[in-house]
Amino acid sequence: MTRKLFTLALLGSTMIGGAAAAEDVTLTIESWRNDDLALWQDKIIPAFEAANPGIKLKFTPSAPAEYNAVLNSKLDAGSAGDLITCRPFDASLGLYDKGQLADLSDLDAMGSFSNVAKSAWQTDDGSATFCVPIASVIHGFIYNKDAFAELGVNVPETEDEFFAALEKIKEDGNYVPLAMGTNDQWEAATMGYNNIGPNYWKGEEGRLALIAGEQKLTDDQWVAPYETLSKWGAYMGDGYEAQTYPDSQNIFTLGRAAIYPAGSWEISGFNTQADFEMGAFKPPVKAAGDTCYISDHTDIAVGLNAASPNAEAAKTFLNWVGSAEFASIYANALPGFFSLSNHEVAMEDPLAQEFVSWRGECESTIRSTYQILSRGTPNLENETWGASVAAIKGTKAPADLGADLQEGLASWYEPQK
Amino acid sequence: MQNTPYKPRRRWHIAVFLAPAVLVYTAIMIFPLFNTLRLALYSESDQIRQFVGLANFETLFGNPNWSEQFWNALGNNFWFFFVHMLVQNPIGVALAAILSHPRLRFAALYRTAIFVPTILSFVIVGFAWKLILSPIWGITPDLLDAIGLKWLFAPWLGKEDYALTTLALISVWQFVGIPMMLIYAALLSIPEEVIEAGEVDGITGMSAFWKIKLPLILPSIGIISILTFVGNFNAFDLIYTTQGALAGPDFSTDILGTFMYRTFFGFQLQLGDPHMGSAIATAMFGIILIGVCIYLFGIQTRLRRYQF
């Protein structure tokens, strides 16, 4: 008898609960950023719900490595959430082509974003944009201010100054000049080649010319970064060949290294681990006064599931994602992930502020290999990893690396044939 | 004597008892295998799957972008296998011979200690060795320094010339317990009479091992070799955990397993291509099949069996 009553009570409560929820629209957000769960629950969702009564948000992230697979099968089965966090370029473009992401080109919020910011979530011709950009990461170098002061090293502006600084640190012998290894390979390309490269190929100008087939990877501006990288190996510490990414992070935060070739996503981790003062400098230019270019790489966006029954409510949310309020909350909660919008965002973290200030001084671009050029086999991004490692180790001449990459790209990419 | 016509009895119980095993095996082994072979004959463009015959294999073997990687991976696979054959199996036999010595004390302890790594996960073994060999935090440089051999140290996992051999030796370290156990069992099963007969003829000690025991355990060594072959050509996890899907440095540790993984599931910006991945899987299957056939028809049939 008591059990029956209990069951009835349970049933009743679910029905009441269901009825209450029916008044509000609940939007489910799919994401791979499970690190951000607390941020969404404590800051973003309350702020949005306060401003938009009647719309509730539910953030349901999955593990980063599984996200693409999980999302694709959910979308195919029709059980995916209303809002989809978009990875840049082909993964999201594939979803749009399949009709699973809605075209958001007409959304009001799109006015808050530059073309570069939107490029990661557009069709190749730029005619349709299907995700609202959220955040980017900026490349540069983080350095140990205490070590610089101790050794009397100045923050380098030009390449000559950069190598002079490295030489000075190496001579002293107390610090590893550059905290980077080649074991995991991607750092060499991401924090090496695509970090310093934009200064050579003039950012967007070179990147777009490469996509259009007007420049080749054998051209000087694409080979020269490898020549510069080939000088890095001497400053990277003993056994850097087997040094992993976490090794490099640890060496730097333990104060054993002076300069860390970085992406801004390191900021929050380094803030909690390093007990010395950190500064950041942008990729050095060839000659003082040259225009500088930075890699301000588009990383996260959010789109609308084309099959969502709550499209209107979802669009309200997406418009809010383009607002200054969202930009400020997001960028301050996750220093190092910078808002892609045109709104002025004041950041409390000095290191993050330093990184983002370069946007005003330099031209922004994104990683050269990400749009279109990594669609075929061989995949240019993966090839660039290997090439950057080979350059640093000196196992291959920079000109040969350029020739190899060009040959691989030309084998499947029509404009480069 | 009555002449009744012979009427075969239907033995339903055989089918009934076999059915669960056959069904499960078909569902999780045979069907996926044939589906992989089938998938290799298709290609997808603009989300339409088309039958392309052997075109994927033509790409795999004929297109330099693919064939270079394929031959590199296959060559690495053979090197991986040879290191196992040259190091793991002789050490396994030697360990078994020592362990089976009647006057060895604490044999069970050694046996267990040597066998334990075999039951560890690849991930643990991979990460543990990566840490041990790390030039920054590892204990190897210090240990070598302590005995004055620091000059021997190199970041072995990070150098193209050494990485694959280092990984093969790590794998040997992990799996040497298996040949040891199999040979140990084979050695124990040799009847005392044979050894004693040899002793009467003056064959003792080492020569008893070479002349009597070794020929008798050859079939076991054959089985171990083929197990090593199949295991090595299907290897993937150790390389993946230590070197990642790109099997660095510069593909020097790339084997067919990692090559297939990258192609099939995609990696980083590269989207997965199940059809080319299946073509590689089919090639792996073919290579293993050829190897096993060579063993079965070329070696197994020639091995002499002894009956007592």
XYZ file of C-alpha atoms in Angstrom:
725
model
C 0.000 0.000 0.000
C 2.665 2.446 1.004
C 4.597 1.590 -2.136
C 1.580 2.373 -4.299
C 1.178 5.683 -2.586
C 4.829 6.421 -3.118
C 4.574 5.601 -6.817
C 1.533 7.812 -7.136
C 3.324 10.599 -5.360
C 6.279 10.219 -7.704
C 4.066 10.226 -10.768
C 2.214 13.229 -9.483
C 5.376 15.161 -8.821
C 6.769 14.493 -12.289
C 3.517 15.652 -13.842
C 3.500 18.812 -11.791
C 7.166 19.327 -12.598
C 6.456 18.761 -16.260
C 3.609 21.217 -16.224
C 5.735 23.868 -14.565
C 8.519 23.417 -17.088
C 6.134 23.611 -19.986
C 5.638 27.309 -19.372
C 9.317 27.968 -20.043
C 11.353 27.004 -23.050
C 14.436 25.050 -22.086
C 17.318 25.230 -24.504
C 19.964 22.532 -24.376
C 23.515 23.443 -25.353
C 25.888 20.828 -26.736
C 29.555 21.533 -26.105
C 32.982 19.935 -25.875
C 34.170 22.436 -23.259
C 33.470 20.374 -20.161
C 36.089 22.505 -18.427
C 33.632 25.389 -18.694
C 30.732 23.730 -16.909
C 31.119 25.814 -13.766
C 31.486 29.007 -15.748
C 28.230 28.378 -17.586
C 26.306 27.362 -14.512
C 27.591 30.070 -12.206
C 27.867 33.026 -14.525
C 26.574 32.792 -18.067
C 23.272 30.989 -17.490
C 22.131 33.102 -14.504
C 22.983 36.304 -16.380
C 21.028 35.235 -19.436
C 18.038 33.867 -17.539
C 17.801 37.027 -15.490
C 17.608 39.115 -18.641
C 15.313 36.745 -20.543
C 12.579 35.355 -18.342
C 10.820 32.405 -19.898
C 13.938 30.893 -21.451
C 15.952 28.373 -19.483
C 19.371 27.080 -20.488
C 20.925 23.705 -19.934
C 24.620 23.219 -20.666
C 25.411 19.563 -21.422
C 29.050 19.156 -22.436
C 30.709 15.903 -23.480
C 34.393 14.943 -23.470
C 36.431 16.949 -26.012
C 37.807 13.937 -27.849
C 34.380 12.376 -28.241
C 32.455 15.518 -29.067
C 32.475 15.237 -32.855
C 31.378 11.609 -32.811
C 28.752 12.102 -30.086
C 27.353 15.208 -31.721
C 27.167 13.662 -35.179
C 25.272 10.631 -33.963
C 22.924 12.758 -31.844
C 22.193 14.998 -34.810
C 21.576 12.012 -37.061
C 19.259 10.489 -34.483
C 17.426 13.766 -33.907
C 18.256 13.893 -30.200
C 20.796 16.719 -30.239
C 20.299 19.894 -28.232
C 18.946 23.169 -29.591
C 22.270 24.953 -29.558
C 25.435 23.414 -30.887
C 28.900 24.623 -29.925
C 30.804 24.809 -33.194
C 34.374 23.794 -33.790
C 36.094 25.906 -36.418
C 36.074 25.101 -40.129
C 35.409 21.740 -41.705
C 33.803 19.895 -38.802
C 31.062 22.525 -38.538
C 30.905 23.186 -42.252
C 30.148 19.496 -42.740
C 27.174 19.810 -40.381
C 25.913 22.873 -42.224
C 26.241 21.115 -45.579
C 24.198 18.237 -44.216
C 21.499 20.711 -43.242
C 21.974 20.136 -39.539
C 23.046 23.677 -38.680
C 20.785 26.596 -39.506
C 21.949 29.552 -41.595
C 22.392 32.471 -39.211
C 23.645 35.070 -41.693
C 20.684 37.386 -40.983
C 21.024 37.299 -37.223
C 21.390 40.765 -35.697
C 24.327 39.580 -33.600
C 26.425 38.987 -36.726
C 26.941 42.743 -36.964
C 29.231 42.523 -33.936
C 31.818 40.403 -35.691
C 34.518 41.063 -38.270
C 34.953 38.936 -41.354
C 38.031 37.227 -39.946
C 36.065 36.324 -36.836
C 33.276 34.805 -38.901
C 35.536 33.053 -41.417
C 35.757 29.875 -39.382
C 32.015 29.303 -39.570
C 31.192 30.357 -43.095
C 30.799 28.575 -46.366
C 33.911 28.822 -48.510
C 32.461 31.702 -50.522
C 31.417 33.508 -47.343
C 27.778 33.688 -48.386
C 26.346 31.967 -45.312
C 27.443 32.118 -41.682
C 26.139 29.336 -39.477
C 27.595 29.913 -36.006
C 27.976 32.971 -33.788
C 31.674 33.343 -32.931
C 32.456 33.215 -29.226
C 36.155 33.178 -28.607
C 39.610 33.099 -30.102
C 43.075 32.383 -28.797
C 46.060 34.630 -29.492
C 49.626 33.467 -30.005
C 52.746 35.066 -28.660
C 55.423 34.462 -26.060
C 55.007 34.402 -22.277
C 58.166 35.206 -20.342
C 59.428 35.029 -16.796
C 59.728 38.684 -15.720
C 61.926 37.853 -12.747
C 64.375 35.942 -14.923
C 64.497 38.776 -17.461
C 65.192 41.287 -14.706
C 67.814 39.094 -13.083
C 69.720 38.636 -16.332
C 69.160 42.163 -17.588
C 67.380 40.978 -20.700
C 65.053 43.400 -22.447
C 61.751 42.364 -23.942
C 62.561 41.764 -27.615
C 60.774 43.632 -30.389
C 62.716 42.423 -33.403
C 64.053 39.058 -34.405
C 67.664 40.057 -33.773
C 66.761 41.186 -30.277
C 64.877 37.941 -29.747
C 67.875 35.787 -30.590
C 70.211 38.085 -28.671
C 67.996 37.600 -25.629
C 68.005 33.833 -26.092
C 71.778 33.853 -26.435
C 72.176 35.862 -23.238
C 69.916 33.495 -21.288
C 71.762 30.498 -22.643
C 75.162 31.925 -21.700
C 74.019 32.498 -18.150
C 72.977 28.880 -17.960
C 70.464 29.150 -15.132
C 67.384 29.030 -17.313
C 66.332 27.040 -20.326
C 65.915 29.848 -22.870
C 62.870 28.426 -24.690
C 60.443 26.049 -22.994
C 59.274 23.906 -25.858
C 59.733 20.305 -26.970
C 59.085 18.481 -30.183
C 57.742 15.216 -28.807
C 54.083 16.051 -29.313
C 54.781 17.808 -32.615
C 51.783 20.138 -32.656
C 53.477 22.787 -30.522
C 56.197 23.182 -33.121
C 53.559 24.074 -35.698
C 51.018 25.889 -33.539
C 53.299 27.749 -31.164
C 56.224 27.831 -33.570
C 55.352 28.143 -37.237
C 51.897 29.687 -36.953
C 53.010 31.903 -34.089
C 55.884 33.665 -35.841
C 54.778 32.986 -39.426
C 52.141 35.707 -39.964
C 54.872 38.358 -39.763
C 56.478 36.793 -42.830
C 53.434 36.102 -44.986
C 51.688 39.297 -43.871
C 48.782 37.664 -42.113
C 45.529 37.536 -44.025
C 47.162 38.744 -47.232
C 49.396 35.676 -47.482
C 46.865 33.247 -46.061
C 44.188 34.202 -48.589
C 46.704 34.267 -51.439
C 47.683 30.717 -50.560
C 44.062 29.605 -50.625
C 43.559 31.389 -53.940
C 46.642 29.688 -55.353
C 48.490 32.982 -55.900
C 51.292 32.116 -53.497
C 53.034 28.818 -53.055
C 54.506 27.167 -49.990
C 57.867 27.271 -51.759
C 57.730 31.088 -51.778
C 60.148 32.846 -49.526
C 57.529 34.162 -47.082
C 56.377 30.605 -46.358
C 59.848 29.048 -46.139
C 61.488 31.792 -44.064
C 59.623 30.881 -40.834
C 61.194 27.420 -41.082
C 64.614 29.046 -41.361
C 63.909 30.972 -38.182
C 62.580 27.863 -36.442
C 65.763 26.017 -37.345
C 67.601 28.416 -35.022
C 65.293 27.602 -32.092
C 66.603 24.111 -31.447
C 69.833 25.377 -29.927
C 67.883 27.173 -27.186
C 65.365 24.523 -26.281
C 67.231 22.634 -23.607
C 68.714 19.154 -23.372
C 66.647 16.351 -24.766
C 63.930 18.645 -26.129
C 63.266 15.946 -28.736
C 61.504 13.863 -26.103
C 60.028 16.784 -24.157
C 56.236 16.701 -24.112
C 53.762 19.557 -23.942
C 53.065 19.127 -20.202
C 56.855 18.910 -19.658
C 57.258 22.323 -21.267
C 54.437 23.800 -19.195
C 55.987 22.431 -16.017
C 59.502 23.599 -16.841
C 58.191 27.093 -17.365
C 55.866 27.305 -14.360
C 58.559 25.846 -12.094
C 60.717 28.802 -13.076
C 63.312 26.750 -14.917
C 62.753 28.398 -18.275
C 62.708 32.024 -19.366
C 60.469 32.145 -22.437
C 57.453 30.036 -23.324
C 56.143 30.101 -26.911
C 52.475 30.301 -26.066
C 48.888 30.368 -26.900
C 46.773 32.575 -24.686
C 44.807 29.559 -23.430
C 47.730 28.884 -21.075
C 47.008 32.005 -19.031
C 44.600 30.645 -16.443
C 46.674 27.510 -15.887
C 49.923 29.441 -15.561
C 48.321 31.980 -13.208
C 47.557 29.270 -10.694
C 50.886 27.459 -11.025
C 53.643 30.004 -11.477
C 54.793 31.970 -8.451
C 56.771 34.553 -10.415
C 55.539 37.484 -12.417
C 54.798 36.783 -16.056
C 54.744 39.068 -19.040
C 53.987 38.531 -22.692
C 55.473 39.791 -25.928
C 54.228 39.445 -29.446
C 56.029 37.559 -32.214
C 59.124 39.609 -33.060
C 59.219 41.447 -36.380
C 62.117 41.546 -38.814
C 62.972 45.234 -38.429
C 61.798 47.709 -35.795
C 58.693 49.525 -36.927
C 57.486 46.833 -39.327
C 53.767 46.131 -39.307
C 53.183 43.273 -36.914
C 50.785 40.416 -37.451
C 49.342 38.147 -34.796
C 47.574 34.843 -34.935
C 44.196 35.558 -33.343
C 42.785 32.159 -33.975
C 39.048 31.558 -34.052
C 38.280 28.651 -31.784
C 34.724 28.475 -30.406
C 31.322 29.477 -31.749
C 27.738 28.475 -31.190
C 25.139 27.560 -33.772
C 21.518 26.541 -34.032
C 20.401 22.975 -34.589
C 18.299 23.213 -37.751
C 15.871 20.676 -36.311
C 15.345 22.550 -33.049
C 11.683 23.174 -32.179
C 12.694 26.221 -30.144
C 14.364 28.219 -32.885
C 12.949 31.588 -31.795
C 14.143 31.250 -28.208
C 17.482 29.957 -29.457
C 17.896 33.018 -31.668
C 17.262 35.235 -28.659
C 20.139 33.471 -26.950
C 22.384 33.665 -30.006
C 21.783 37.393 -30.241
C 22.758 37.696 -26.624
C 25.998 35.793 -27.383
C 26.874 38.671 -29.684
C 26.307 41.230 -26.918
C 28.867 43.128 -24.903
C 27.555 41.566 -21.699
C 28.294 38.020 -22.846
C 31.700 39.033 -24.210
C 32.672 40.560 -20.899
C 31.487 37.620 -18.789
C 33.150 35.050 -20.995
C 36.485 36.766 -21.486
C 36.896 37.545 -17.792
C 35.877 34.125 -16.576
C 38.251 32.397 -18.973
C 41.250 34.676 -19.394
C 43.007 33.728 -22.580
C 39.864 32.976 -24.535
C 39.160 36.342 -26.073
C 35.841 37.535 -27.298
C 35.688 37.716 -31.066
C 33.145 40.530 -31.039
C 33.863 44.189 -31.749
C 32.806 45.240 -28.253
C 35.419 46.749 -25.981
C 35.992 44.235 -23.233
C 37.895 45.327 -20.172
C 39.860 42.439 -18.776
C 41.025 42.117 -15.212
C 43.872 39.712 -15.903
C 46.990 41.731 -16.808
C 48.489 38.959 -18.919
C 45.264 38.510 -20.859
C 45.035 42.278 -21.244
C 48.576 42.304 -22.644
C 47.699 39.667 -25.225
C 44.473 41.316 -26.292
C 46.099 44.747 -26.548
C 48.049 43.521 -29.580
C 44.828 43.519 -31.522
C 45.064 47.290 -31.533
C 48.701 47.386 -32.658
C 48.864 44.520 -35.113
C 46.870 42.942 -37.893
C 44.927 39.842 -36.910
C 44.950 36.615 -38.837
C 44.229 32.956 -38.156
C 46.367 29.856 -38.511
C 47.318 29.455 -42.131
C 46.492 25.787 -42.455
C 43.034 25.702 -40.934
C 40.708 26.987 -43.617
C 40.157 24.770 -46.672
C 43.823 23.724 -46.921
C 43.507 20.794 -44.523
C 40.598 19.145 -46.204
C 42.449 16.608 -48.324
C 45.145 14.046 -48.001
C 47.874 14.770 -47.150
C 46.460 17.123 -44.605
C 48.414 20.382 -44.595
C 48.009 21.008 -40.863
C 49.373 17.598 -39.920
C 52.155 17.953 -42.484
C 53.065 21.319 -41.007
C 53.532 19.679 -37.606
C 56.129 17.329 -39.037
C 57.788 20.036 -41.092
C 58.101 22.404 -38.121
C 59.657 19.658 -36.023
C 62.074 18.801 -38.827
C 63.036 22.463 -39.122
C 63.725 22.786 -35.399
C 65.721 19.577 -35.281
C 67.530 20.464 -38.466
C 66.784 17.117 -40.068
C 65.636 18.761 -43.287
C 66.495 21.995 -45.077
C 63.759 24.674 -44.959
C 63.603 24.883 -48.756
C 63.041 21.121 -48.997
C 60.287 21.341 -46.400
C 58.537 23.984 -48.472
C 58.872 21.855 -51.599
C 57.458 18.777 -49.824
C 54.487 20.660 -48.426
C 53.765 22.270 -51.764
C 53.874 18.909 -53.507
C 51.463 17.421 -50.980
C 49.049 20.327 -51.185
C 49.150 20.447 -54.969
C 48.311 16.757 -55.137
C 44.709 17.413 -54.124
C 44.082 21.153 -54.029
C 43.023 22.429 -57.441
C 44.121 26.124 -57.174
C 47.648 25.037 -56.193
C 48.192 22.632 -59.098
C 19.927 -60.703 -37.921
C 17.414 -58.124 -38.925
C 18.258 -55.730 -41.681
C 16.873 -52.363 -40.712
C 17.394 -49.504 -43.154
C 19.951 -46.961 -41.903
C 18.249 -43.762 -40.875
C 20.436 -40.876 -39.918
C 19.387 -39.269 -36.669
C 19.051 -35.562 -36.681
C 21.359 -34.312 -34.021
C 19.640 -31.086 -33.112
C 21.546 -30.695 -29.909
C 24.741 -29.951 -31.804
C 23.201 -27.010 -33.588
C 21.491 -25.781 -30.443
C 24.616 -25.862 -28.346
C 26.765 -24.317 -31.036
C 24.291 -21.565 -31.844
C 25.155 -19.068 -29.090
C 28.865 -19.177 -29.857
C 28.290 -19.058 -33.604
C 25.864 -16.159 -33.325
C 28.074 -14.096 -31.053
C 31.174 -14.838 -33.096
C 29.395 -13.999 -36.321
C 28.001 -10.774 -34.952
C 31.208 -9.422 -33.455
C 33.899 -11.014 -35.636
C 32.811 -12.371 -38.972
C 30.270 -9.742 -39.936
C 32.520 -6.765 -39.085
C 35.415 -8.426 -40.897
C 33.479 -8.866 -44.115
C 31.906 -5.471 -43.763
C 35.386 -3.964 -43.510
C 36.428 -5.793 -46.649
C 33.271 -4.517 -48.351
C 33.726 -0.951 -47.107
C 37.177 -0.905 -48.705
C 35.541 -1.190 -52.131
C 33.517 1.990 -51.760
C 34.270 5.654 -51.748
C 32.304 8.662 -50.682
C 32.068 11.975 -52.449
C 29.501 14.657 -51.715
C 27.929 12.363 -49.146
C 27.084 9.730 -51.739
C 28.655 6.329 -51.328
C 29.776 4.773 -54.566
C 31.219 1.418 -55.492
C 34.732 2.011 -56.797
C 36.143 -1.508 -56.953
C 39.833 -1.661 -56.163
C 40.426 2.070 -56.647
C 41.148 2.578 -52.939
C 43.923 -0.009 -53.114
C 45.238 1.620 -56.241
C 45.458 4.873 -54.272
C 47.016 3.133 -51.317
C 49.756 1.460 -53.335
C 50.028 3.768 -56.323
C 49.598 7.332 -55.035
C 52.937 8.454 -53.571
C 51.148 10.354 -50.771
C 49.651 7.132 -49.543
C 52.122 4.470 -50.608
C 55.054 6.237 -48.956
C 53.235 6.167 -45.639
C 52.069 2.622 -46.194
C 55.519 1.213 -46.943
C 57.027 3.216 -44.127
C 54.461 1.765 -41.716
C 54.915 -1.747 -43.054
C 58.704 -1.503 -42.817
C 58.391 -0.263 -39.249
C 56.063 -3.153 -38.490
C 58.694 -5.616 -39.729
C 61.392 -3.958 -37.669
C 59.103 -4.063 -34.632
C 58.557 -7.773 -35.291
C 62.249 -8.559 -35.817
C 63.218 -6.894 -32.563
C 60.683 -9.077 -30.801
C 61.920 -12.204 -32.524
C 65.569 -11.381 -31.890
C 65.203 -10.184 -28.321
C 61.953 -11.269 -26.749
C 61.875 -14.911 -27.758
C 65.511 -15.853 -27.031
C 65.270 -14.104 -23.658
C 61.976 -15.887 -23.032
C 63.564 -19.241 -23.778
C 66.591 -18.455 -21.655
C 64.452 -17.347 -18.727
C 62.328 -20.466 -19.006
C 65.439 -22.660 -19.102
C 66.801 -20.970 -16.002
C 63.468 -21.126 -14.194
C 63.033 -24.806 -14.934
C 66.374 -25.580 -13.384
C 65.544 -27.789 -10.406
C 68.046 -26.167 -8.069
C 66.907 -22.572 -8.603
C 65.437 -21.092 -5.414
C 62.530 -18.645 -5.396
C 61.597 -19.694 -8.927
C 57.935 -18.853 -8.344
C 58.864 -15.349 -7.224
C 60.941 -14.636 -10.341
C 58.266 -16.146 -12.535
C 55.630 -13.865 -11.080
C 57.827 -10.778 -11.182
C 58.671 -11.296 -14.839
C 55.092 -12.071 -15.752
C 53.476 -9.118 -13.970
C 54.132 -6.459 -16.685
C 52.161 -8.621 -19.106
C 48.955 -7.985 -17.230
C 49.495 -4.221 -17.017
C 47.638 -1.946 -19.364
C 49.488 -0.524 -22.359
C 48.596 2.930 -21.207
C 50.311 2.445 -17.860
C 53.363 0.848 -19.449
C 53.576 3.543 -22.108
C 53.335 6.445 -19.706
C 55.583 4.840 -17.109
C 58.373 4.301 -19.630
C 57.879 7.706 -21.149
C 58.482 9.151 -17.705
C 61.394 6.841 -16.927
C 63.123 7.829 -20.169
C 62.249 11.523 -19.969
C 65.368 13.683 -20.280
C 63.827 16.198 -17.881
C 62.229 14.277 -15.041
C 63.213 10.692 -15.806
C 65.485 8.591 -13.616
C 67.434 7.181 -16.559
C 69.898 10.081 -16.949
C 70.638 10.048 -13.189
C 71.046 6.295 -13.065
C 73.400 6.324 -16.038
C 75.280 9.217 -14.472
C 75.715 7.248 -11.254
C 77.598 4.527 -13.104
C 79.506 6.960 -15.278
C 77.608 6.251 -18.473
C 75.768 9.558 -18.820
C 77.243 10.012 -22.291
C 75.160 7.050 -23.427
C 71.925 8.856 -22.698
C 69.861 10.347 -25.481
C 66.214 11.369 -25.637
C 65.538 7.975 -27.162
C 61.816 8.403 -27.707
C 62.376 11.706 -29.479
C 65.053 10.707 -31.994
C 64.074 9.284 -35.348
C 66.893 6.741 -35.229
C 66.072 5.223 -31.868
C 62.389 5.760 -31.163
C 61.014 2.640 -32.821
C 63.662 0.331 -31.378
C 63.107 1.830 -27.936
C 59.381 1.197 -28.187
C 59.984 -2.335 -29.423
C 62.209 -2.979 -26.415
C 59.583 -1.561 -24.061
C 57.095 -3.945 -25.632
C 59.600 -6.778 -25.188
C 59.966 -5.839 -21.534
C 56.225 -6.017 -21.137
C 55.611 -9.270 -22.980
C 58.666 -11.395 -22.352
C 56.627 -13.200 -19.694
C 54.434 -14.886 -22.273
C 57.082 -16.835 -24.212
C 58.705 -17.552 -20.864
C 55.538 -19.149 -19.503
C 54.784 -21.113 -22.682
C 58.332 -22.448 -22.967
C 58.420 -23.111 -19.254
C 55.319 -25.278 -19.566
C 56.809 -27.064 -22.582
C 60.056 -27.715 -20.725
C 58.225 -29.113 -17.737
C 56.286 -31.498 -19.966
C 59.465 -33.154 -21.272
C 59.524 -36.591 -19.647
C 62.330 -37.330 -17.212
C 63.084 -40.576 -19.056
C 64.303 -38.720 -22.122
C 66.654 -36.532 -20.110
C 67.889 -39.542 -18.152
C 68.460 -41.509 -21.352
C 70.567 -38.619 -22.564
C 72.507 -38.566 -19.315
C 73.292 -42.241 -19.743
C 74.757 -41.356 -23.130
C 76.807 -38.602 -21.524
C 74.711 -35.594 -22.623
C 74.374 -33.288 -19.641
C 74.164 -29.610 -18.740
C 74.161 -27.169 -21.640
C 74.444 -29.812 -24.302
C 71.361 -31.541 -22.879
C 69.503 -28.285 -23.432
C 70.750 -27.761 -26.978
C 70.476 -31.368 -28.119
C 67.427 -32.687 -26.312
C 65.235 -29.972 -24.810
C 65.451 -27.343 -27.560
C 64.320 -29.698 -30.369
C 61.459 -30.799 -28.162
C 60.230 -27.264 -27.526
C 60.530 -26.133 -31.162
C 56.767 -26.481 -31.768
C 56.157 -24.139 -28.811
C 58.662 -21.658 -30.204
C 56.807 -21.861 -33.515
C 53.518 -21.034 -31.825
C 55.132 -18.150 -29.957
C 56.578 -16.787 -33.174
C 53.241 -16.747 -34.897
C 51.574 -15.183 -31.858
C 54.289 -12.518 -31.852
C 53.763 -11.936 -35.556
C 50.005 -11.491 -35.270
C 50.360 -9.378 -32.132
C 53.002 -7.116 -33.642
C 51.202 -6.541 -36.900
C 48.064 -5.633 -35.000
C 49.971 -3.433 -32.532
C 48.690 0.069 -31.963
C 48.159 1.011 -28.314
C 51.759 1.350 -27.149
C 52.701 3.640 -30.034
C 49.503 5.626 -29.661
C 49.940 6.231 -25.942
C 53.590 7.211 -26.140
C 53.870 8.948 -29.504
C 50.311 9.943 -30.383
C 48.402 9.276 -33.571
C 51.053 10.939 -35.723
C 53.591 8.367 -34.501
C 56.403 10.865 -34.161
C 59.108 11.842 -34.514
C 58.447 12.317 -38.206
C 56.504 9.048 -38.590
C 59.522 7.027 -37.522
C 57.336 4.914 -35.214
C 54.322 4.785 -37.514
C 52.999 1.251 -37.875
C 50.006 -0.021 -39.800
C 47.791 0.246 -36.721
C 48.424 3.959 -36.159
C 48.274 4.652 -39.887
C 44.879 2.949 -40.045
C 43.625 4.804 -36.974
C 44.595 8.190 -38.402
C 42.979 7.426 -41.709
C 39.829 5.756 -40.447
C 38.853 8.055 -37.589
C 40.589 11.193 -38.763
C 42.959 13.229 -36.714
C 43.031 16.870 -35.715
C 41.827 18.725 -38.824
C 41.882 15.648 -40.997
C 38.412 14.198 -41.283
C 38.094 10.429 -41.056
C 37.876 8.406 -44.242
C 36.313 5.039 -43.395
C 36.834 3.744 -46.908
C 40.580 4.341 -47.142
C 40.818 3.210 -43.517
C 39.125 -0.041 -44.456
C 41.483 -0.458 -47.371
C 44.400 -0.248 -44.945
C 42.657 -2.627 -42.541
C 42.141 -5.049 -45.405
C 45.805 -4.796 -46.341
C 46.725 -5.532 -42.710
C 44.394 -8.495 -42.723
C 45.992 -9.765 -45.930
C 49.513 -9.388 -44.570
C 48.666 -11.253 -41.391
C 46.868 -13.934 -43.382
C 49.912 -14.419 -45.613
C 52.179 -14.603 -42.582
C 49.989 -17.153 -40.853
C 49.727 -19.227 -44.043
C 53.498 -19.231 -44.481
C 53.764 -20.464 -40.938
C 51.049 -23.112 -41.240
C 52.152 -24.576 -44.549
C 55.829 -23.771 -44.613
C 56.845 -24.344 -41.026
C 54.192 -26.087 -39.003
C 53.943 -29.060 -41.379
C 57.698 -29.532 -41.220
C 57.939 -29.466 -37.465
C 58.433 -32.958 -36.186
C 56.358 -34.038 -33.307
C 57.578 -36.478 -30.769
C 55.389 -38.995 -29.149
C 56.320 -40.870 -26.057
